[in-house]
PDB file of C-alpha atoms in Angstrom:
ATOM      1  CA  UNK I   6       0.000   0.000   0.000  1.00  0.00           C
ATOM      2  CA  UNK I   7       1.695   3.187  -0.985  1.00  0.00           C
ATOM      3  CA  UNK I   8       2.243   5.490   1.900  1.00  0.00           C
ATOM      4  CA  UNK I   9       0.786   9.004  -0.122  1.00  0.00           C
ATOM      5  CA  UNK I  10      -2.513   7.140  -1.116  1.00  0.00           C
ATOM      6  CA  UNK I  11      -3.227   5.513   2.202  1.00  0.00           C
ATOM      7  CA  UNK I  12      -3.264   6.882   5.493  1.00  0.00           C
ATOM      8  CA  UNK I  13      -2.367   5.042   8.767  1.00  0.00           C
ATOM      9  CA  UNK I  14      -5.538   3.586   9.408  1.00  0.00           C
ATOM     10  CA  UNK I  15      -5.842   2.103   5.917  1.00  0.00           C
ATOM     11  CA  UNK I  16      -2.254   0.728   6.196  1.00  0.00           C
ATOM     12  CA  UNK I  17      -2.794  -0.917   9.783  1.00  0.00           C
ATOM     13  CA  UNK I  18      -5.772  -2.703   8.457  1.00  0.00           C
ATOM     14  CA  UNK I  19      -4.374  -3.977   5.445  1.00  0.00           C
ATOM     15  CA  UNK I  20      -0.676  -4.722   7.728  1.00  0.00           C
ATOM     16  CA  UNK I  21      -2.812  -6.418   9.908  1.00  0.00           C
ATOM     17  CA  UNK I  22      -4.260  -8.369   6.816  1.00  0.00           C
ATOM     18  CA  UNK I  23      -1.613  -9.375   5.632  1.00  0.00           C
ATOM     19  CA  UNK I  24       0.425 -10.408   9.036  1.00  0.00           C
ATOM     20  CA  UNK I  25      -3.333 -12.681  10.053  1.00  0.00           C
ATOM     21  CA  UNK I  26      -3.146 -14.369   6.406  1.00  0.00           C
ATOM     22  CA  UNK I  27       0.798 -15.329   7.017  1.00  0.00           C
ATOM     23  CA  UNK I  28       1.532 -15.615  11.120  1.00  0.00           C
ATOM     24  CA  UNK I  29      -2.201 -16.514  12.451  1.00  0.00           C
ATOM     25  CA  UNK I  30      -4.403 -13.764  14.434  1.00  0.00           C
ATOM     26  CA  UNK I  31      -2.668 -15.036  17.507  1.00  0.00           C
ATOM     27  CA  UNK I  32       0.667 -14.145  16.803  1.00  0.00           C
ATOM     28  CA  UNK I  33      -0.168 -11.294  14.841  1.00  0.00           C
ATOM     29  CA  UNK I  34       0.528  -7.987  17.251  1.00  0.00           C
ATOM     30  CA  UNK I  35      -0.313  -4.868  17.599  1.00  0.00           C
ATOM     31  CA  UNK I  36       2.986  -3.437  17.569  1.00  0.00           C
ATOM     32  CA  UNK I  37       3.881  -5.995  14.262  1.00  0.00           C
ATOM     33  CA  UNK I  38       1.118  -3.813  12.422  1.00  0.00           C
ATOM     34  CA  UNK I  39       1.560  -0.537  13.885  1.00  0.00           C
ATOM     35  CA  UNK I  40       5.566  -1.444  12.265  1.00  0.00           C
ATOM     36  CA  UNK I  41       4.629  -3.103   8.960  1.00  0.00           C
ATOM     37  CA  UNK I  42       1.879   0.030   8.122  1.00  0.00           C
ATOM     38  CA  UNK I  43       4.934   2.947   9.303  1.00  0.00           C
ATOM     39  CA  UNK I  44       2.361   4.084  11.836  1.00  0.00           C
ATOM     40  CA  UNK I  45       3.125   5.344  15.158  1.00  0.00           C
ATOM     41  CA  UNK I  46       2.216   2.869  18.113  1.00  0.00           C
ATOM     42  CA  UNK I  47       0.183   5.419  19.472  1.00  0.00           C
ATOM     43  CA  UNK I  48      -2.227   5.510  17.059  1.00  0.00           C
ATOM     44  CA  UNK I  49      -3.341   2.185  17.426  1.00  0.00           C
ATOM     45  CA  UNK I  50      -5.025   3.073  20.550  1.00  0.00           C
ATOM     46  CA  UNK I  51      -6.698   6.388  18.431  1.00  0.00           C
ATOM     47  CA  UNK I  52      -7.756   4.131  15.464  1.00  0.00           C
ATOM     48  CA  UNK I  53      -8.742   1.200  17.156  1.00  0.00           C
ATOM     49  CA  UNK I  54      -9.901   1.953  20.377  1.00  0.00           C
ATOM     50  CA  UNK I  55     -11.428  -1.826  20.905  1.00  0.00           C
ATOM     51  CA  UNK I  56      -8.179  -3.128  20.552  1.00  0.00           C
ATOM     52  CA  UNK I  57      -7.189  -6.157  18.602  1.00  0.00           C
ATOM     53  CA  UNK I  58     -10.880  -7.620  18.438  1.00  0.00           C
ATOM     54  CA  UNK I  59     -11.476  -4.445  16.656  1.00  0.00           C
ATOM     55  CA  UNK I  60      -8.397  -4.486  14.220  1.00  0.00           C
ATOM     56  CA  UNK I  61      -8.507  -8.168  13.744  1.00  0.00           C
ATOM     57  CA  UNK I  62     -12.303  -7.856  12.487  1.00  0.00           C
ATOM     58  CA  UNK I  63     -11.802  -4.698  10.250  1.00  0.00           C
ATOM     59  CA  UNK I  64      -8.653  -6.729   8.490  1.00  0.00           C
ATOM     60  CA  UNK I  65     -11.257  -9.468   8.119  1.00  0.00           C
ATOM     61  CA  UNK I  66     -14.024  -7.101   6.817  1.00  0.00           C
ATOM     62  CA  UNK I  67     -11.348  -5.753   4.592  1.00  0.00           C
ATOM     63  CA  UNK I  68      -9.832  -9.311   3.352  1.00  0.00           C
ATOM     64  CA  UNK I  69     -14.213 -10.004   2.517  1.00  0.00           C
ATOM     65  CA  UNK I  70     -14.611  -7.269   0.743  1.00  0.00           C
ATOM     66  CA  UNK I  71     -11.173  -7.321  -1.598  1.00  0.00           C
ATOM     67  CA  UNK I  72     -11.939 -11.000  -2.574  1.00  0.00           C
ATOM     68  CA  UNK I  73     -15.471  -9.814  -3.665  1.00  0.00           C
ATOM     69  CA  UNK I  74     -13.865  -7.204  -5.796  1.00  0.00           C
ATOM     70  CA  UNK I  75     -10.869  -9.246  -7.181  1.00  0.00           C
ATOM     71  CA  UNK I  76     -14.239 -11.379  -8.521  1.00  0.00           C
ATOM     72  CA  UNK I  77     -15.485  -8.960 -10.735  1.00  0.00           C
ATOM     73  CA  UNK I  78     -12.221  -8.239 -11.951  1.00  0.00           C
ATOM     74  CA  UNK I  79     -11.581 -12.008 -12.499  1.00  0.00           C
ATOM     75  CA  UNK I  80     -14.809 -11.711 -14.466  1.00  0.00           C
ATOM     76  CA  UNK I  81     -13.385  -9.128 -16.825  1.00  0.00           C
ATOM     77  CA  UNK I  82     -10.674 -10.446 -17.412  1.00  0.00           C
ATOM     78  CA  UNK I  83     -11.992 -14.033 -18.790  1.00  0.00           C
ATOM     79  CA  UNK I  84     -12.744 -13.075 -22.908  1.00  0.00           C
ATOM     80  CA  UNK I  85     -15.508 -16.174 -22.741  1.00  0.00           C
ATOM     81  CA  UNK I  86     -17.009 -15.982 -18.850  1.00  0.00           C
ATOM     82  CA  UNK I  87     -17.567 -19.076 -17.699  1.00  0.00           C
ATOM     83  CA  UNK I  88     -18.234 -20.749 -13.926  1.00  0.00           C
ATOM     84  CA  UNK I  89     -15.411 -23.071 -14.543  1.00  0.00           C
ATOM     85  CA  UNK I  90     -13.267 -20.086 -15.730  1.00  0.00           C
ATOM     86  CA  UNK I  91     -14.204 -18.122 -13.056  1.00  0.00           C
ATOM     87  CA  UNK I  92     -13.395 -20.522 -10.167  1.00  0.00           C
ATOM     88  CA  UNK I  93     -10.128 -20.969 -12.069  1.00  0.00           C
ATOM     89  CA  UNK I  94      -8.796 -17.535 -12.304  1.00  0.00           C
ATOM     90  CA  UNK I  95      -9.804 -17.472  -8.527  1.00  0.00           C
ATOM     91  CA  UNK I  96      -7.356 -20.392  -7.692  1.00  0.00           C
ATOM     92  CA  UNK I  97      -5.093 -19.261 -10.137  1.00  0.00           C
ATOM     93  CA  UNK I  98      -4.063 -16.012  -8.266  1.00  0.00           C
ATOM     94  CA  UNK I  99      -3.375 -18.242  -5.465  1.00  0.00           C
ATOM     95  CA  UNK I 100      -1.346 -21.264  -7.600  1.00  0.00           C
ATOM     96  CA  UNK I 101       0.558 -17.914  -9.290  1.00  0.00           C
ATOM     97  CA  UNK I 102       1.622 -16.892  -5.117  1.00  0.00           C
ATOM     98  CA  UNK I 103       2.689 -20.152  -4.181  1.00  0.00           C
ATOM     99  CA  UNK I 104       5.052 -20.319  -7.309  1.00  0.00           C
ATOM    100  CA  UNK I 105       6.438 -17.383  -6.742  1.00  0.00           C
ATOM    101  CA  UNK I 106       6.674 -16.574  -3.047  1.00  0.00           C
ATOM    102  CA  UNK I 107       6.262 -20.045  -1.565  1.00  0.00           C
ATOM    103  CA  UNK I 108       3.316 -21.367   0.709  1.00  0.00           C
ATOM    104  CA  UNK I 109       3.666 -19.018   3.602  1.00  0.00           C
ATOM    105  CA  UNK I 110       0.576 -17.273   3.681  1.00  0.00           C
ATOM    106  CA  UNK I 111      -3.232 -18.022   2.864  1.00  0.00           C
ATOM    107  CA  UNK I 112      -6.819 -16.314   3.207  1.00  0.00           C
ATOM    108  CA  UNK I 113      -6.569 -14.059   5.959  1.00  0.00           C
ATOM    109  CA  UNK I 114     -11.000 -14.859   6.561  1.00  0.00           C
ATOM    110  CA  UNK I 115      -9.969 -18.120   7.122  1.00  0.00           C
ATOM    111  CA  UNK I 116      -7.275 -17.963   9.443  1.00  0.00           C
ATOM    112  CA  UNK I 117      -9.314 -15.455  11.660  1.00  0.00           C
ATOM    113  CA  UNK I 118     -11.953 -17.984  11.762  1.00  0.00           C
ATOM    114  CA  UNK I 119      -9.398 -20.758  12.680  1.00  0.00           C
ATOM    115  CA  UNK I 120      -8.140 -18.634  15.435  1.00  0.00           C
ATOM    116  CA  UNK I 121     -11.313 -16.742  16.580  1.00  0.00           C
ATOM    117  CA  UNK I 122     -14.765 -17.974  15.661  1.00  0.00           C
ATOM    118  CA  UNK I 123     -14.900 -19.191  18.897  1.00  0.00           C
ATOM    119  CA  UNK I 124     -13.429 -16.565  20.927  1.00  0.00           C
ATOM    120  CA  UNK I 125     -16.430 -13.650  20.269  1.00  0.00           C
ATOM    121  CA  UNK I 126     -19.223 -13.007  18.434  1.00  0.00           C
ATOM    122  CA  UNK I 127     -17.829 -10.052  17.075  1.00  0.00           C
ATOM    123  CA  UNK I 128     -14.751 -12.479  15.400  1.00  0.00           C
ATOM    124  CA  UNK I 129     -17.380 -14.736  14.017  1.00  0.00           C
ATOM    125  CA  UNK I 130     -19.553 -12.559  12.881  1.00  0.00           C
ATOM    126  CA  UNK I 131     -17.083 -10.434  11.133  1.00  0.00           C
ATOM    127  CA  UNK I 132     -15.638 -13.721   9.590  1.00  0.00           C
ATOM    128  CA  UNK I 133     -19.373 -14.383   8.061  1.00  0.00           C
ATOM    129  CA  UNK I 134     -20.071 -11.370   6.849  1.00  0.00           C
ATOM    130  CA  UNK I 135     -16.739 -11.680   5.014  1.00  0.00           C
ATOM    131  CA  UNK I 136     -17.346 -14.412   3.394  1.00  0.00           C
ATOM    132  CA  UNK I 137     -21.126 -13.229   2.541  1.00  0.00           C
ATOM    133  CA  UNK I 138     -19.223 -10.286   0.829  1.00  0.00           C
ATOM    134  CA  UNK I 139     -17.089 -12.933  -1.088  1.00  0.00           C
ATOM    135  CA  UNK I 140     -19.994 -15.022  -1.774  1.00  0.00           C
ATOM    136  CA  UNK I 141     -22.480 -12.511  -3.144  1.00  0.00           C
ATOM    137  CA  UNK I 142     -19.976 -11.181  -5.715  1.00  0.00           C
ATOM    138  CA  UNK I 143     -19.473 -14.878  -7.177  1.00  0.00           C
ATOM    139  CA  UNK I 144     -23.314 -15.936  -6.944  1.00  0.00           C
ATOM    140  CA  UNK I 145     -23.944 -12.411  -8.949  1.00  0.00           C
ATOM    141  CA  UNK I 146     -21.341 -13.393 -11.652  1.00  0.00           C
ATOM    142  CA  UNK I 147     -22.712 -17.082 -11.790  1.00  0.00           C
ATOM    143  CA  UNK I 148     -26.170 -15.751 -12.647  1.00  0.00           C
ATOM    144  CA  UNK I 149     -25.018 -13.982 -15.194  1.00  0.00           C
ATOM    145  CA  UNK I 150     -23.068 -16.594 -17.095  1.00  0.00           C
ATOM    146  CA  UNK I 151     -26.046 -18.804 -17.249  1.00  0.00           C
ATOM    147  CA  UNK I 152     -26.705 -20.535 -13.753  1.00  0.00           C
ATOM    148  CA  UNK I 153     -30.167 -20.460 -11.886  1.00  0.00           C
ATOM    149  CA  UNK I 154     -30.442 -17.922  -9.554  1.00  0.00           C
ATOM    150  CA  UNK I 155     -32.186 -20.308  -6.793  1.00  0.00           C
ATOM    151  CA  UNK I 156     -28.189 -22.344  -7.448  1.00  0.00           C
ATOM    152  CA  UNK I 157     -26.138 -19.169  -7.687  1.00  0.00           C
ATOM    153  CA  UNK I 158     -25.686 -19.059  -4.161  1.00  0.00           C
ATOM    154  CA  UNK I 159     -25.135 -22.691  -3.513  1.00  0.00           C
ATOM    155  CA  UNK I 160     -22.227 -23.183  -6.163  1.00  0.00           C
ATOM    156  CA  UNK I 161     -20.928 -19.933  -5.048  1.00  0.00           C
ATOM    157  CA  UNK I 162     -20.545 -21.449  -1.384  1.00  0.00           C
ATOM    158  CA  UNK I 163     -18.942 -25.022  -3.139  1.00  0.00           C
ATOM    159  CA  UNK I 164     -16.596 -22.782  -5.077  1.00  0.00           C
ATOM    160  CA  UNK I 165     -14.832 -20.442  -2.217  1.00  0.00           C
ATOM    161  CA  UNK I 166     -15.209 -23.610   0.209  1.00  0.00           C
ATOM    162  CA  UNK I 167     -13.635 -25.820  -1.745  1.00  0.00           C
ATOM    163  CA  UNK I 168     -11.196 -23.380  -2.698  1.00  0.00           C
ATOM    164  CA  UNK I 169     -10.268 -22.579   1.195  1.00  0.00           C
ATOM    165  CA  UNK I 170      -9.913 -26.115   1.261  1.00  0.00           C
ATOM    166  CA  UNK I 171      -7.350 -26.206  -1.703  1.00  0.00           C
ATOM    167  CA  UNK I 172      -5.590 -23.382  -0.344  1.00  0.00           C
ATOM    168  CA  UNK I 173      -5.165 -25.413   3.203  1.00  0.00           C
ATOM    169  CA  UNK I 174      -4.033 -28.742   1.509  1.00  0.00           C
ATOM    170  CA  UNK I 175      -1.489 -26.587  -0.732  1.00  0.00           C
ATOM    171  CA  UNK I 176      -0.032 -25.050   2.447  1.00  0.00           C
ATOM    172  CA  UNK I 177       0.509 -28.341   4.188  1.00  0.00           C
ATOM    173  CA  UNK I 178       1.667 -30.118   1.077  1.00  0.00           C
ATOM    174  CA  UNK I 179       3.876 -27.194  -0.394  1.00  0.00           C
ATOM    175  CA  UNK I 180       2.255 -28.014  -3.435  1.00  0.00           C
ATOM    176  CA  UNK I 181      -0.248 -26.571  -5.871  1.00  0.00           C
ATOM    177  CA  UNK I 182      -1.839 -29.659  -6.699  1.00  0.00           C
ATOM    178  CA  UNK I 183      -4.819 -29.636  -4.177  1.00  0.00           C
ATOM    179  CA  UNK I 184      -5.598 -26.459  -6.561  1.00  0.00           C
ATOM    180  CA  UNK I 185      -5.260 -27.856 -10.072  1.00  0.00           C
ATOM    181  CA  UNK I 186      -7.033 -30.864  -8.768  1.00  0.00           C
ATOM    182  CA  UNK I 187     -10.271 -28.478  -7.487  1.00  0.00           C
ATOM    183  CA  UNK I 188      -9.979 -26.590 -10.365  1.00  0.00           C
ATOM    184  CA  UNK I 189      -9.773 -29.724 -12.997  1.00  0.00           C
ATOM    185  CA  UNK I 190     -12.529 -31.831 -11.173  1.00  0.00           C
ATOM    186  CA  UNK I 191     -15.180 -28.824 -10.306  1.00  0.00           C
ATOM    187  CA  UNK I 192     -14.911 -26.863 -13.344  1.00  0.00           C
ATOM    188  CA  UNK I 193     -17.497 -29.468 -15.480  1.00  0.00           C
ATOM    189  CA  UNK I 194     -19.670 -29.266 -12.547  1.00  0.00           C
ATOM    190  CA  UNK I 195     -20.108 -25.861 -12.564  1.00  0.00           C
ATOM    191  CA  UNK I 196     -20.420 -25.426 -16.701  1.00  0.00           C
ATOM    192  CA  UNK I 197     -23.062 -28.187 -16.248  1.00  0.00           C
ATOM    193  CA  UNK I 198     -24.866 -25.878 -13.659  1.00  0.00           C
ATOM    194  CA  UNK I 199     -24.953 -22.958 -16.528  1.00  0.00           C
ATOM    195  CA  UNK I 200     -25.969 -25.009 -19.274  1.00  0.00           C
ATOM    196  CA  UNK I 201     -22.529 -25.222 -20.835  1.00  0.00           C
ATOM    197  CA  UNK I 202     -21.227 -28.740 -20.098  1.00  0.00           C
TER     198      UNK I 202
END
C-alpha cells in the first residue's frame, strides 16, 4: 500500500491483513502492524480503540470485501465468462503466489476464523459477513453466465469452500496440486450448472 494514497488507518488494516493471512491472528501484534503500516504505536489506541478484536475484524471485513472485488475483476478479465473459468482464475491467483513466493501465507478470513470464531461473536460474525461479501460477488457473476439464480448461491458457497480447502491442503503439502485438482474436477460441474457442459 503506498504510503501518499493511504493513510495510517488504511495501512494498519491492510498490515494487519496481511500479518493474520501469514503468522495466524494469535501471533499477529499490535505493535507488528503498527511497524509493517509505518504508523506510530500510538495511534493504534486512536484508530482502534477496541483493541485487537477491533483491528482483527476490520482486516477481516477488509480481506471479505477485496476478494469480492478481485471477482469482478476475475470476471473481466476471462474473454468467454464461464463458472469453470471463473473458479479458475480465482485459484489461479493463489497457484501464481505459491510459485512465486512459496506457501507461507493463505486467506486471511480463514485464518481469523481458525483462530477466533470461537473466541467472540464479534470475530465470528465479522468472519461471516466476510465471506457473505465474497460469496455474493461470485453468486452475482454465476447468474449472469447462465446458472439459476435459486443455485447461484449454492455453487458460489462449493466454489470459495472448496477453494479454502485447496488453499489449506497446498499449504501443508507445499504443493499446488490440491488447486489444479479443485480446479480440474469442479470446473465441469459448474459449466453443467450454466448449461454449458
Amino acid at each position: 500500500m503506498a504510503e501518499s494514497r493511504y493513510g495510517p488507518r488504511e495501512r494498519m488494516v491492510f498490515s494487519a491483513a496481511q500479518l493474520i493471512r501469514r503468522d495466524g491472528v494469535a501471533a499477529t501484534g499490535m505493535r507488528d502492524v503498527a511497524a509493517l503500516a509505518g504508523a506510530p504505536r500510538g495511534s493504534l489506541q486512536h484508530y482502534f480503540p477496541g483493541g485487537k478484536e477491533q483491528l482483527v475484524n476490520e482486516a477481516v471485513t477488509w480481506a471479505g470485501q477485496y476478494a469480492g472485488k478481485r471477482v469482478t475483476r476475475f470476471v473481466a478479465g476471462l474473454d468467454e465468462p464461464t463458472p469453470s473459468r471463473l473458479f479458475a482464475a480465482m485459484a489461479a491467483q493463489w497457484t501464481d503466489e505459491y510459485r512465486v513466493d512459496g506457501f507461507a501465507a493463505g486467506c486471511p478470513v480463514a485464518a481469523a476464523t481458525v483462530d477466533r470464531a470461537s473466541s467472540g461473536s464479534s470475530n465470528r460474525a465479522a468472519a461471516a459477513d466476510a465471506f457473505a461479501a465474497w460469496r455474493g460477488p461470485v453468486a452475482e457473476a454465476l447468474t449472469g453466465m447462465g446458472v439459476p439464480a435459486a443455485r447461484a448461491d449454492s455453487l458460489a458457497t462449493l466454489m470459495i469452500s472448496t477453494l479454502e480447502g485447496a488453499i489449506l491442503m497446498a499449504r501443508a503439502e507445499r504443493d499446488v496440486r490440491p488447486l489444479d485438482s479443485a480446479v480440474r474436477e469442479l470446473g465441469p460441474l459448474l459449466d453443467a450448472a450454466a448449461g454449458r457442459a
